Every structure is written in structure tokens, then in C-alpha cells.
Amino acid sequence: MKTAVIILAAGKGTRMKSEKVKVLHEIGGKSLLYYVLEASRKLEVDKTIIVVGHQANTVKEAFPWRDVVFVEQKEQLGTGHAVMQAEKALKGFKGNILILSGDVPLITVETLRGLIDVHSKSRATLTVLTTEPENPYGYGRIIKDSKGNIKKIVEEKDASVAEKKVREINSGIYCVPSEFLFKALKEITPKNVQKEYYLTDIVGIAVKEKKKAATHKTLDFKEVMGINSRLELAEAELIQRTRTLGELMKNGVTIIDPVCTYISPSVRISADTIVFPGSMISGETVIGKGTVIGPGCVISDAKIGDAVNIKAYSVIDKSEIEDGAFIGPMAHVRPESVIKKGAHIGNFVEVKKSKIGEGSKANHLTYIGDATIGKGVNIGAGTITCNYDGVKKHQTIIEDNVFVGSDTQLVAPVRIGKGSLIGAGTTVTEDVPEGSLVLSRVRQLTKEGLAKKYLRRKA
Ligand code: UD1
Ligand code: CA
């Protein structure tokens, strides 16, 4: 049997009180919709359709690489109306449709498989995923007949006092064959308190047509928790983080303090790496084995090798750090940089769009931008590549085994030939041939014994 997924993501999310559409709010550094898409990707379904509406283009642009079809719901007339918009895109499709909500991010692929399984085994026309939270407030209630079969779903706003007491709720996740779904949707009307086309009404329609409707109850309310407010967003953040860190620890990563370590689910870390508290690691970051990520580091979209030592409060963005390199404390590695094997980038060193060769060192207070630095180079404290002339950026090239003395300015474009020695305090404005000694500073004037005399005169 074929399976398609429809994800509802057109709503604004009024209760979020935000300019940003709800499904793009983030937990663990990834949007709510990302998690739903990941769950459906793992299911390996035949087709995935996302119903977008509010900020449709922004939502589409957030997932450019995904193999999904976006359909637009111009006006948000309810969840039933939203699903109707997917009919055209599913023309000719015959099979089960799994309906998911873009604002229910913690759903797992195991639970979805369980729902599909129950659906086919029970030979039902429609199966609803339900749960029983401590507090069912706000959710649609599952109303059952005397035999315990689902009869209908009643929204909080439409529910009677007795119905509100029911604790079993609708997760907003359903498994339903395409044929019945689109036929039933044609029968629903907006006759309810919210004047919306409720998707939930298809349950009542199935029952009226003497078709079997089933429920599948998951014990874990968290999985089907809908995010409607900032409070729920923070609750989901904590649950997601616990899951992500748990998975990493299971695979051999040491997380010193899981309560204050923030790692996105897209991050890959190998065994025996240690992550200290306060670090935030996000995006498509990959970290090798035996690496240490010191406290308070912020790392995004980086490729970090084995046995790398990243000391406290360093920031690394869209860069590559090779095996055995040392970074920080308090280093800033900006996009498109490569720190080769065993290189050292020390405190208060900023590197941008530069390559630092194997074993080279820039240990203190330095700016390296638009530079290519060879192997075994030593960059003294306070060195600056002057890469910007106010209009354009220029390249600095430092060849292997160069020694750059402290407080040097390298005015780009400039090239320093192999094995050269640049004296401290030099301003290099011209290319330097291999093996040169370069000095550019005012000769020192020393007047022996004159210090006391000078001070007396001043007094
Ligand atoms: C819905 C269910 C409720 C269930 C709850 C679970 C209905 C009528 N109610 O209520 O029974 O307990 O989910 O979380 O279905 N959306 C659209 N277009 C619209 C309206 C909504 O795409 O016109 C999308 C939203 O973006 C959201 C999802 O559908 O992702 C659910 O909508 P929401 O308004 O949050 O429904 P609930 O009131 O939570
Ligand atoms: Ca909701």
C-alpha cells in the first residue's frame, strides 16, 4: 500500500504573538516544521505535501532542498479546508494518507509506524492518533460510544461541560485512505463556534456512513504536544534537547551538563568527544572523535576533526578545523576558514576566509582575513592583515616557515616569500622575496643616564 503525507502548516499561530509564522519558530536550532519533515522522511513515504499559507514563500524557502510539494491555502478556513488544498497534488494517488501538523514537532517515526500498523490491522476507514494528557485543555476531545468506539471529535470551543471532562484528545495526526478522505471533506461545513472547516468532522462522517473509525492511543503525550504558545515552545525545546543529547551520549559523547548544553539534532559527533557546559552547536556541524569543546563555545555549520582542542568561549562558523588543531580560548573563526592539522589559533585571534597551514601558530591578539598561510608559520601577537582598502578586499599570502614578529601590519595585496623573517613592528607594503629579513621602523634613540635629568626637568 502506498503512503503519502500531508503536513498542515498554513496557520499563522496567533497565540505565538509573533511576526514569524508558527512552523518556522525553532526548537534545538531547527524549525518546528523541520522535525515533522524529518519524521516523514524516515518513513520513506511516496509523496510529501506541505500546505502553506501564512508567509508561504518564507516557508518554502526554508526547505529548498527537500523533495516535497508545496500547495497553497490562500485563506485559512480551517484544518479540513487545508487538507482539501492537497487534493489536486494527489490526483491519481491511491493509498493511505498520513495527516500531520506542522506544529506537532516531537512526533517520532516509531509512533507513526504504529499508527499505520494499527490502521491496516484494524481494517478501519480512518484511524486517529490520540493520547491522554494530564490537562486536555485546548485540544479536540475523543468522544466514544458505549462500546468504546470513536463517534466524533469535539473541539474545546464547541464542547459541552461533559465533553470537556473527557481526557482522551485528538493529536491532529490521522491515517486515512485518499479515496475516503477527499470524498468526506466535500461534506464538511463550517457550522461551529470558530466557523471553520474542521478536519476532525471526517470522523463523524465515517461513523454516519457506518464505516469503522479507530483510535490509536500513544502513552507519551509529549510526542503529540502541539506548539501554540511560547511557553509550549520552551517545553518542547527542553524535551527535544534531552532527546538529542541522550542520543549523542548513547553514542559515546560526554556531555558534562546536559541541562545547559545546546546541540541541534542535525549535528554529528563521534565517540570520546567531550562537550563542556554552555556550548551551542548547530547546523550541519560534524565533529570527530576525542575532541574537546570547552565551555561556552558557539559552533555552527563547522567540520571539526579528531583530537581538536577548542578552548573556552570560542566561536566557529562555517569553517573547517582539522585534526589536532588548537583553538581559543576566545578565538573567532569566521566563515570559509580552514585551520589545518595541528595549527594553533589562540586567544583574541580572529580568522576570516583564510587558510592556516599545518602546524602554523597565531597565538595572541591577531586578525587574519583573506589570507593563505603556509606550514610552520609563526604569527606574532598583534599582527594584522590589512585586507580592506575601503573599497575592496585583498589577499595576503604567507609562504611556509615565515616568522612574523609582533605588531606587524601586512597591507594586502602582499606576499611573503618562504622562510622570511619580519621584524616586530613592521608595516609590510611590498612583496617579500624568499628568505628575506624585513624591518620597517624608526631607528631607536638611546641616551644613557638621561632618565633622571629628564624627570627633574619635568618636575
Ligand atoms: C487541531 C485539531 C484538534 C487537535 C489539535 C492537536 C481541528 C479542527 N482541531 O486544533 O482537534 O486536538 O489540532 O494539536 O483540526 N492549519 C492550516 N490551515 C488552517 C488551519 C490550520 O494549515 O486553515 C494548520 C496549522 O498551521 C497547524 C495545524 O493546521 O499546523 C493545526 O491548526 P491549529 O489551528 O493549531 O489547530 P488546533 O486548534 O490546535
Ligand atoms: Ca495546534
Coordinates of C-alpha atoms and ligand atoms in Angstrom, one line a residue:
M1 CA 0.0 0.0 0.0
K2 CA 1.3 3.4 -0.9
T3 CA 1.6 6.2 1.7
A4 CA 1.5 9.9 1.2
V5 CA 2.0 12.6 3.9
I6 CA 0.1 15.9 4.2
I7 CA 1.6 18.4 6.6
L8 CA -0.6 21.3 7.7
A9 CA 1.4 24.4 8.0
A10 CA -0.7 27.3 6.7
G11 CA -1.8 28.7 10.0
K12 CA -0.4 31.9 11.4
G13 CA -0.1 30.8 15.0
T14 CA -1.9 33.8 16.6
R15 CA -1.1 32.6 20.1
M16 CA 2.6 32.9 19.4
K17 CA 2.2 36.7 19.2
S18 CA 4.9 36.8 16.5
E19 CA 5.6 38.4 13.1
K20 CA 7.0 35.0 12.2
V21 CA 4.8 32.1 11.0
K22 CA 4.5 29.5 13.7
V23 CA 6.0 26.5 11.9
L24 CA 9.3 28.4 11.5
H25 CA 9.8 29.0 15.2
E26 CA 12.6 26.9 16.4
I27 CA 13.5 24.3 19.0
G28 CA 17.0 23.0 19.2
G29 CA 18.1 25.4 16.5
K30 CA 15.7 23.9 13.9
S31 CA 12.2 24.9 12.8
L32 CA 9.1 23.1 14.1
L33 CA 8.4 22.0 10.5
Y34 CA 11.9 20.6 10.1
Y35 CA 11.1 18.0 12.8
V36 CA 7.9 16.9 11.2
L37 CA 9.6 16.6 7.8
E38 CA 12.4 14.5 9.4
A39 CA 9.8 12.1 10.8
S40 CA 8.1 11.8 7.5
R41 CA 11.4 11.4 5.6
K42 CA 12.3 8.5 7.9
L43 CA 9.0 6.8 7.0
E44 CA 10.1 6.8 3.3
V45 CA 6.7 7.7 2.1
D46 CA 5.8 8.0 -1.6
K47 CA 4.9 11.7 -1.6
T48 CA 5.0 14.6 0.9
I49 CA 2.8 17.6 0.6
I50 CA 3.0 20.7 2.7
V51 CA 0.0 23.0 2.9
V52 CA 1.4 26.6 3.3
G53 CA -0.5 29.8 3.6
H54 CA 0.8 32.5 6.0
Q55 CA 4.2 33.6 4.7
A56 CA 4.0 30.8 2.2
N57 CA 7.2 31.9 0.4
T58 CA 9.2 32.1 3.5
V59 CA 8.2 28.6 4.5
K60 CA 9.0 27.3 1.0
E61 CA 12.4 29.0 1.0
A62 CA 13.3 27.4 4.3
F63 CA 13.3 23.9 2.7
P64 CA 14.7 24.4 -0.8
W65 CA 16.5 21.0 -0.9
R66 CA 13.5 18.9 0.2
D67 CA 11.7 16.5 -2.0
V68 CA 8.3 17.9 -1.2
V69 CA 5.3 19.5 -2.9
F70 CA 4.0 22.8 -1.5
V71 CA 0.4 23.7 -2.0
E72 CA -1.1 27.0 -1.0
Q73 CA -4.1 27.6 1.2
K74 CA -4.8 31.2 0.3
E75 CA -7.3 31.8 3.2
Q76 CA -7.1 29.8 6.4
L77 CA -10.6 28.5 6.7
G78 CA -9.7 25.5 8.9
T79 CA -7.8 22.3 9.0
G80 CA -10.4 20.5 6.8
H81 CA -10.1 23.2 4.2
A82 CA -6.3 23.0 4.4
V83 CA -6.3 19.3 3.6
M84 CA -8.7 19.9 0.6
Q85 CA -5.9 22.1 -1.0
A86 CA -3.8 18.9 -1.3
E87 CA -6.4 17.1 -3.4
K88 CA -5.1 18.3 -6.8
A89 CA -1.5 17.5 -5.9
L90 CA -2.5 13.9 -5.0
K91 CA -4.6 13.3 -8.2
G92 CA -4.2 9.7 -9.2
F93 CA -2.7 8.7 -5.9
K94 CA -4.3 5.7 -4.3
G95 CA -3.2 4.7 -0.8
N96 CA -3.1 5.8 2.8
I97 CA -2.6 9.4 3.7
L98 CA -0.9 10.4 6.9
I99 CA -2.0 13.8 8.0
L100 CA 0.5 15.6 10.3
S101 CA 0.6 19.0 11.8
G102 CA 3.5 21.4 11.3
D103 CA 3.1 22.5 14.9
V104 CA 3.4 19.0 16.4
P105 CA 7.2 18.6 16.2
L106 CA 8.1 15.9 18.7
I107 CA 6.3 13.0 16.9
T108 CA 8.6 10.1 16.3
V109 CA 8.7 7.8 13.3
E110 CA 8.1 4.8 15.6
T111 CA 4.7 6.2 16.6
L112 CA 3.8 7.0 13.1
R113 CA 4.6 3.4 12.0
G114 CA 2.5 2.2 15.0
L115 CA -0.4 4.3 13.7
I116 CA -0.2 2.9 10.1
D117 CA 0.1 -0.6 11.6
V118 CA -3.0 -0.3 13.7
H119 CA -4.8 1.3 10.8
S120 CA -4.2 -1.6 8.4
K121 CA -4.7 -4.3 11.1
S122 CA -8.0 -2.9 12.3
R123 CA -9.2 -2.5 8.7
A124 CA -10.5 0.9 9.7
T125 CA -11.5 3.6 7.2
L126 CA -9.9 6.1 9.4
T127 CA -7.5 6.0 12.4
V128 CA -6.8 8.9 14.7
L129 CA -3.7 9.1 16.9
T130 CA -4.8 10.0 20.4
T131 CA -3.4 10.4 23.9
E132 CA -4.4 11.3 27.4
P133 CA -2.6 14.3 28.9
E134 CA -2.9 15.5 32.4
N135 CA -4.7 18.5 31.2
P136 CA -6.6 18.1 27.9
Y137 CA -7.5 21.8 27.8
G138 CA -7.4 23.3 24.3
Y139 CA -7.4 20.0 22.4
G140 CA -10.2 18.3 20.5
R141 CA -11.8 15.6 22.6
I142 CA -12.3 12.0 21.5
I143 CA -16.0 11.2 22.1
K144 CA -16.8 7.4 22.2
D145 CA -20.0 5.4 22.2
S146 CA -21.0 2.9 24.8
K147 CA -18.9 0.2 23.1
G148 CA -15.8 2.3 23.3
N149 CA -15.7 3.1 19.6
I150 CA -14.9 6.7 18.5
K151 CA -18.0 8.6 17.5
K152 CA -16.7 12.1 16.8
I153 CA -14.2 14.7 17.8
V154 CA -15.3 17.8 19.5
E155 CA -13.2 20.9 19.7
E156 CA -12.6 22.7 23.1
K157 CA -14.6 25.7 21.9
D158 CA -17.6 23.6 20.8
A159 CA -17.6 21.1 23.7
S160 CA -20.3 20.7 26.3
V161 CA -19.3 20.6 30.0
A162 CA -19.5 16.8 29.9
E163 CA -17.4 16.6 26.8
K164 CA -14.7 18.8 28.3
K165 CA -14.3 16.3 31.0
V166 CA -13.0 13.7 28.5
R167 CA -9.3 13.3 28.8
E168 CA -8.5 11.5 25.6
I169 CA -7.6 14.0 23.0
N170 CA -7.0 14.3 19.3
S171 CA -3.3 14.6 18.3
G172 CA -4.2 16.1 15.0
I173 CA -2.5 13.1 13.3
Y174 CA -4.5 10.7 11.2
C175 CA -4.2 7.8 8.8
V176 CA -6.9 7.7 6.2
P177 CA -7.2 6.4 2.6
S178 CA -7.2 9.0 0.0
E179 CA -10.5 8.0 -1.5
F180 CA -12.5 8.3 1.7
L181 CA -10.6 11.5 2.8
F182 CA -11.4 13.7 -0.2
K183 CA -14.9 12.4 -0.5
A184 CA -15.6 13.1 3.2
L185 CA -14.0 16.6 3.0
K186 CA -16.6 17.6 0.5
E187 CA -19.3 17.0 3.1
I188 CA -17.9 19.1 6.0
T189 CA -19.4 22.5 6.7
P190 CA -18.2 25.4 8.9
K191 CA -21.1 25.1 11.3
N192 CA -19.2 25.5 14.5
V193 CA -18.2 28.2 17.0
Q194 CA -15.0 29.0 15.0
K195 CA -16.8 29.0 11.7
E196 CA -14.0 26.8 10.3
Y197 CA -13.9 23.7 8.1
Y198 CA -12.8 21.2 10.7
L199 CA -10.8 18.2 9.5
T200 CA -12.0 16.4 12.6
D201 CA -15.5 16.2 11.2
I202 CA -14.5 13.4 8.9
V203 CA -14.7 11.1 11.9
G204 CA -18.4 11.8 12.4
I205 CA -18.9 11.4 8.6
A206 CA -17.2 7.9 8.6
V207 CA -19.4 6.9 11.6
K208 CA -22.6 8.2 9.9
E209 CA -21.7 6.1 6.8
K210 CA -21.3 3.1 9.0
K211 CA -17.6 2.9 8.3
K212 CA -15.1 1.9 11.0
A213 CA -13.2 4.7 12.7
A214 CA -10.4 3.6 15.0
T215 CA -8.1 5.3 17.5
H216 CA -4.5 4.5 18.4
K217 CA -3.5 5.8 21.8
T218 CA 0.1 6.8 22.5
L219 CA 1.1 6.9 26.1
D220 CA 3.6 9.7 25.5
F221 CA 1.7 12.9 25.4
K222 CA 5.0 14.9 24.7
E223 CA 5.2 13.3 21.3
V224 CA 1.9 14.8 20.2
M225 CA 2.1 18.0 22.0
G226 CA 1.0 20.9 19.8
I227 CA 3.0 24.1 20.0
N228 CA 0.7 27.1 20.2
S229 CA 2.5 29.4 22.6
R230 CA 6.0 30.5 23.6
L231 CA 5.5 28.5 26.8
E232 CA 4.9 25.3 24.9
L233 CA 7.8 26.2 22.6
A234 CA 10.1 26.3 25.6
E235 CA 8.7 23.0 26.9
A236 CA 9.3 21.3 23.6
E237 CA 12.8 22.8 23.4
L238 CA 13.7 21.0 26.6
I239 CA 12.2 17.7 25.5
Q240 CA 13.9 17.9 22.2
R241 CA 17.2 18.8 23.7
T242 CA 17.0 15.9 26.2
R243 CA 16.4 13.6 23.2
T244 CA 19.2 14.9 21.1
L245 CA 21.8 14.8 23.9
G246 CA 20.6 11.4 25.0
E247 CA 21.3 10.1 21.5
L248 CA 24.8 11.6 21.5
M249 CA 25.6 10.2 24.9
K250 CA 24.4 6.8 23.8
N251 CA 26.9 7.0 21.0
G252 CA 29.8 7.8 23.3
V253 CA 29.9 11.5 23.5
T254 CA 30.5 13.0 27.0
I255 CA 28.1 15.9 27.8
I256 CA 29.3 17.3 31.1
D257 CA 26.0 19.1 31.9
P258 CA 23.0 18.2 29.7
V259 CA 20.9 20.9 31.3
C260 CA 22.9 23.7 29.8
T261 CA 24.3 22.3 26.6
Y262 CA 22.5 23.1 23.3
I263 CA 23.0 20.9 20.3
S264 CA 20.9 20.7 17.2
P265 CA 19.7 17.2 16.1
S266 CA 21.4 17.8 12.7
V267 CA 24.8 17.8 14.4
R268 CA 27.0 14.7 14.2
I269 CA 29.6 14.0 16.9
S270 CA 31.9 10.9 17.2
A271 CA 32.7 9.0 20.4
D272 CA 35.0 10.2 23.1
T273 CA 34.5 13.9 22.3
I274 CA 33.7 16.0 25.4
V275 CA 31.3 18.9 25.4
F276 CA 31.5 21.4 28.3
P277 CA 28.6 23.4 29.6
G278 CA 27.2 26.4 27.9
S279 CA 28.2 25.4 24.4
M280 CA 25.8 25.8 21.4
I281 CA 26.5 23.6 18.4
S282 CA 24.2 23.9 15.4
G283 CA 23.6 23.4 11.7
E284 CA 25.4 20.8 9.7
T285 CA 28.3 20.6 12.1
V286 CA 30.3 17.4 12.1
I287 CA 32.8 16.7 15.0
G288 CA 35.3 13.9 15.1
K289 CA 36.4 11.7 17.9
G290 CA 38.4 12.6 21.0
T291 CA 37.8 16.3 20.5
V292 CA 37.2 18.7 23.4
I293 CA 34.7 21.5 23.1
G294 CA 35.4 23.8 26.0
P295 CA 32.7 25.8 27.9
G296 CA 30.6 28.5 26.2
C297 CA 31.7 27.7 22.6
V298 CA 29.3 28.6 19.7
I299 CA 29.8 26.4 16.7
S300 CA 27.7 26.4 13.6
D301 CA 28.0 24.5 10.3
A302 CA 31.6 23.6 11.0
K303 CA 33.6 20.5 10.2
I304 CA 35.9 19.7 13.1
G305 CA 38.3 16.8 13.1
D306 CA 39.7 14.3 15.7
A307 CA 41.5 15.3 18.8
V308 CA 40.9 19.0 18.3
N309 CA 41.1 21.2 21.4
I310 CA 38.6 24.1 21.3
K311 CA 39.1 26.1 24.5
A312 CA 36.5 28.2 26.3
Y313 CA 34.3 30.8 24.6
S314 CA 35.4 30.3 21.1
V315 CA 33.1 31.0 18.1
I316 CA 33.4 28.9 14.9
D317 CA 31.2 29.4 11.9
K318 CA 31.1 27.6 8.5
S319 CA 34.7 26.6 8.7
E320 CA 36.9 23.5 8.9
I321 CA 39.2 22.7 11.8
E322 CA 41.5 19.7 11.0
D323 CA 42.8 17.0 13.4
G324 CA 44.8 18.1 16.4
A325 CA 44.3 21.8 16.0
F326 CA 44.1 24.2 19.0
I327 CA 41.5 26.9 19.0
G328 CA 41.0 29.6 21.7
P329 CA 40.2 30.4 24.3
M330 CA 38.1 33.3 22.9
A331 CA 39.0 32.8 19.3
H332 CA 36.7 33.7 16.4
V333 CA 36.9 31.6 13.3
R334 CA 34.6 33.2 10.7
P335 CA 33.2 31.6 7.5
E336 CA 35.3 29.9 4.9
S337 CA 38.3 29.4 7.0
V338 CA 40.4 26.2 7.1
I339 CA 42.6 25.6 10.1
K340 CA 45.0 22.7 9.0
K341 CA 46.3 19.9 11.1
G342 CA 47.9 20.9 14.4
A343 CA 47.7 24.6 13.8
H344 CA 47.1 27.0 16.8
I345 CA 44.6 29.8 16.8
G346 CA 44.9 31.4 20.2
N347 CA 43.1 34.0 22.4
F348 CA 41.6 37.0 20.8
V349 CA 42.5 35.9 17.3
E350 CA 40.0 36.4 14.5
V351 CA 40.3 34.4 11.3
K352 CA 38.2 35.1 8.3
K353 CA 38.1 33.4 4.9
S354 CA 41.7 32.3 5.4
K355 CA 43.7 29.1 5.4
I356 CA 46.1 28.5 8.2
G357 CA 48.7 25.8 7.2
E358 CA 49.7 22.7 9.1
G359 CA 51.4 23.4 12.4
S360 CA 51.2 27.2 12.0
K361 CA 50.5 29.4 15.0
A362 CA 48.8 32.7 15.6
N363 CA 48.5 32.6 19.4
H364 CA 47.5 36.1 20.5
L365 CA 45.5 39.2 19.5
T366 CA 45.6 38.9 15.8
Y367 CA 43.4 39.5 12.8
I368 CA 43.9 37.2 9.8
G369 CA 41.4 38.0 6.9
D370 CA 41.5 36.8 3.3
A371 CA 44.9 35.2 3.8
T372 CA 46.6 32.0 2.8
I373 CA 49.2 30.9 5.3
G374 CA 51.6 28.1 4.7
K375 CA 53.1 25.4 7.0
G376 CA 55.1 26.1 10.1
V377 CA 54.4 29.9 10.1
N378 CA 54.6 31.8 13.3
I379 CA 52.4 34.9 13.6
G380 CA 53.4 37.2 16.5
A381 CA 51.0 38.9 18.8
G382 CA 49.1 41.9 17.4
T383 CA 49.6 41.0 13.7
I384 CA 47.0 42.4 11.4
T385 CA 46.3 41.6 7.7
C386 CA 45.1 44.9 6.4
N387 CA 42.8 43.3 3.9
Y388 CA 40.4 46.2 3.2
D389 CA 41.3 49.4 1.4
G390 CA 37.8 50.9 2.0
V391 CA 36.6 49.6 -1.4
K392 CA 37.9 46.1 -2.0
K393 CA 39.2 43.1 0.0
H394 CA 42.7 42.0 -0.9
Q395 CA 44.7 38.8 -0.3
T396 CA 47.7 38.2 1.9
I397 CA 49.9 35.2 1.2
I398 CA 52.4 34.0 3.7
E399 CA 54.5 31.1 2.5
D400 CA 55.9 28.2 4.6
N401 CA 58.1 28.7 7.6
V402 CA 57.8 32.5 7.7
F403 CA 58.3 34.2 11.1
V404 CA 56.1 37.3 11.6
G405 CA 57.2 39.4 14.5
S406 CA 54.7 41.0 16.9
D407 CA 52.7 44.1 16.0
T408 CA 53.1 43.7 12.3
Q409 CA 50.8 45.1 9.6
L410 CA 50.6 43.2 6.3
V411 CA 49.0 45.6 3.9
A412 CA 47.3 43.5 1.2
P413 CA 47.7 42.5 -1.5
V414 CA 51.0 41.2 -0.4
R415 CA 53.1 38.1 -0.5
I416 CA 55.8 37.0 2.0
G417 CA 58.2 34.5 0.5
K418 CA 59.2 31.3 2.1
G419 CA 61.4 31.3 5.3
S420 CA 61.3 35.1 5.6
L421 CA 61.7 36.9 8.9
I422 CA 59.5 40.0 9.5
G423 CA 60.8 42.1 12.4
A424 CA 58.4 43.2 15.1
G425 CA 56.5 46.4 14.4
T426 CA 57.0 46.2 10.7
T427 CA 54.5 47.5 8.2
V428 CA 54.8 45.4 5.1
T429 CA 53.5 47.1 1.9
E430 CA 55.6 45.3 -0.7
D431 CA 56.0 41.7 -1.7
V432 CA 58.9 40.0 0.1
P433 CA 61.2 37.6 -1.7
E434 CA 62.0 34.2 -0.2
G435 CA 64.4 34.2 2.7
S436 CA 64.4 37.9 3.4
L437 CA 64.7 39.9 6.6
V438 CA 62.2 42.8 6.6
L439 CA 62.3 45.7 9.0
S440 CA 60.4 49.0 8.8
R441 CA 60.7 51.0 11.9
V442 CA 62.3 54.1 13.2
R443 CA 65.8 53.5 14.5
Q444 CA 65.9 53.6 18.3
L445 CA 67.5 56.5 20.1
T446 CA 69.0 55.8 23.5
K447 CA 70.6 58.4 25.7
E448 CA 72.3 56.7 28.6
G449 CA 71.7 58.2 32.1
L450 CA 69.4 60.8 30.9
A451 CA 66.2 59.5 32.6
K452 CA 66.8 61.2 35.9
K453 CA 67.7 64.5 34.4
Y454 CA 64.6 64.4 32.2
L455 CA 62.3 63.7 35.1
R456 CA 63.8 66.5 37.2
R457 CA 63.2 69.0 34.4
K458 CA 59.6 67.9 34.2
A459 CA 59.1 68.3 37.9
Ligands
UD1_1 C1 -6.3 20.9 16.0 C2 -7.5 19.9 16.0 C3 -7.7 19.4 17.4 C4 -6.4 18.8 17.9 C5 -5.2 19.7 17.8 C6 -4.0 18.9 18.0 C7 -9.1 20.6 14.2 C8 -10.3 21.3 13.9 N1 -8.7 20.6 15.5 O1 -6.7 22.0 16.7 O2 -8.8 18.5 17.4 O3 -6.6 18.4 19.2 O4 -5.1 20.2 16.4 O5 -2.8 19.8 18.0 O6 -8.5 20.1 13.3 N2 -3.8 24.9 9.7 C9 -3.8 25.2 8.4 N3 -4.9 25.8 7.8 C10 -5.9 26.3 8.5 C11 -5.9 26.0 9.9 C12 -4.9 25.3 10.5 O7 -2.9 24.8 7.7 O8 -6.8 26.9 7.9 C13 -2.7 24.2 10.3 C14 -1.9 25.0 11.3 O9 -0.9 25.7 10.7 C15 -1.4 23.9 12.3 C16 -2.4 22.8 12.2 O10 -3.2 23.0 11.0 O11 -0.2 23.4 11.9 C17 -3.4 22.8 13.3 O12 -4.1 24.0 13.4 P1 -4.4 24.7 14.8 O13 -5.1 26.0 14.5 O14 -3.2 24.8 15.6 O15 -5.5 23.7 15.4 P2 -5.8 23.4 16.9 O16 -6.7 24.4 17.4 O17 -4.6 23.2 17.6
CA2 CA -2.3 23.4 17.3

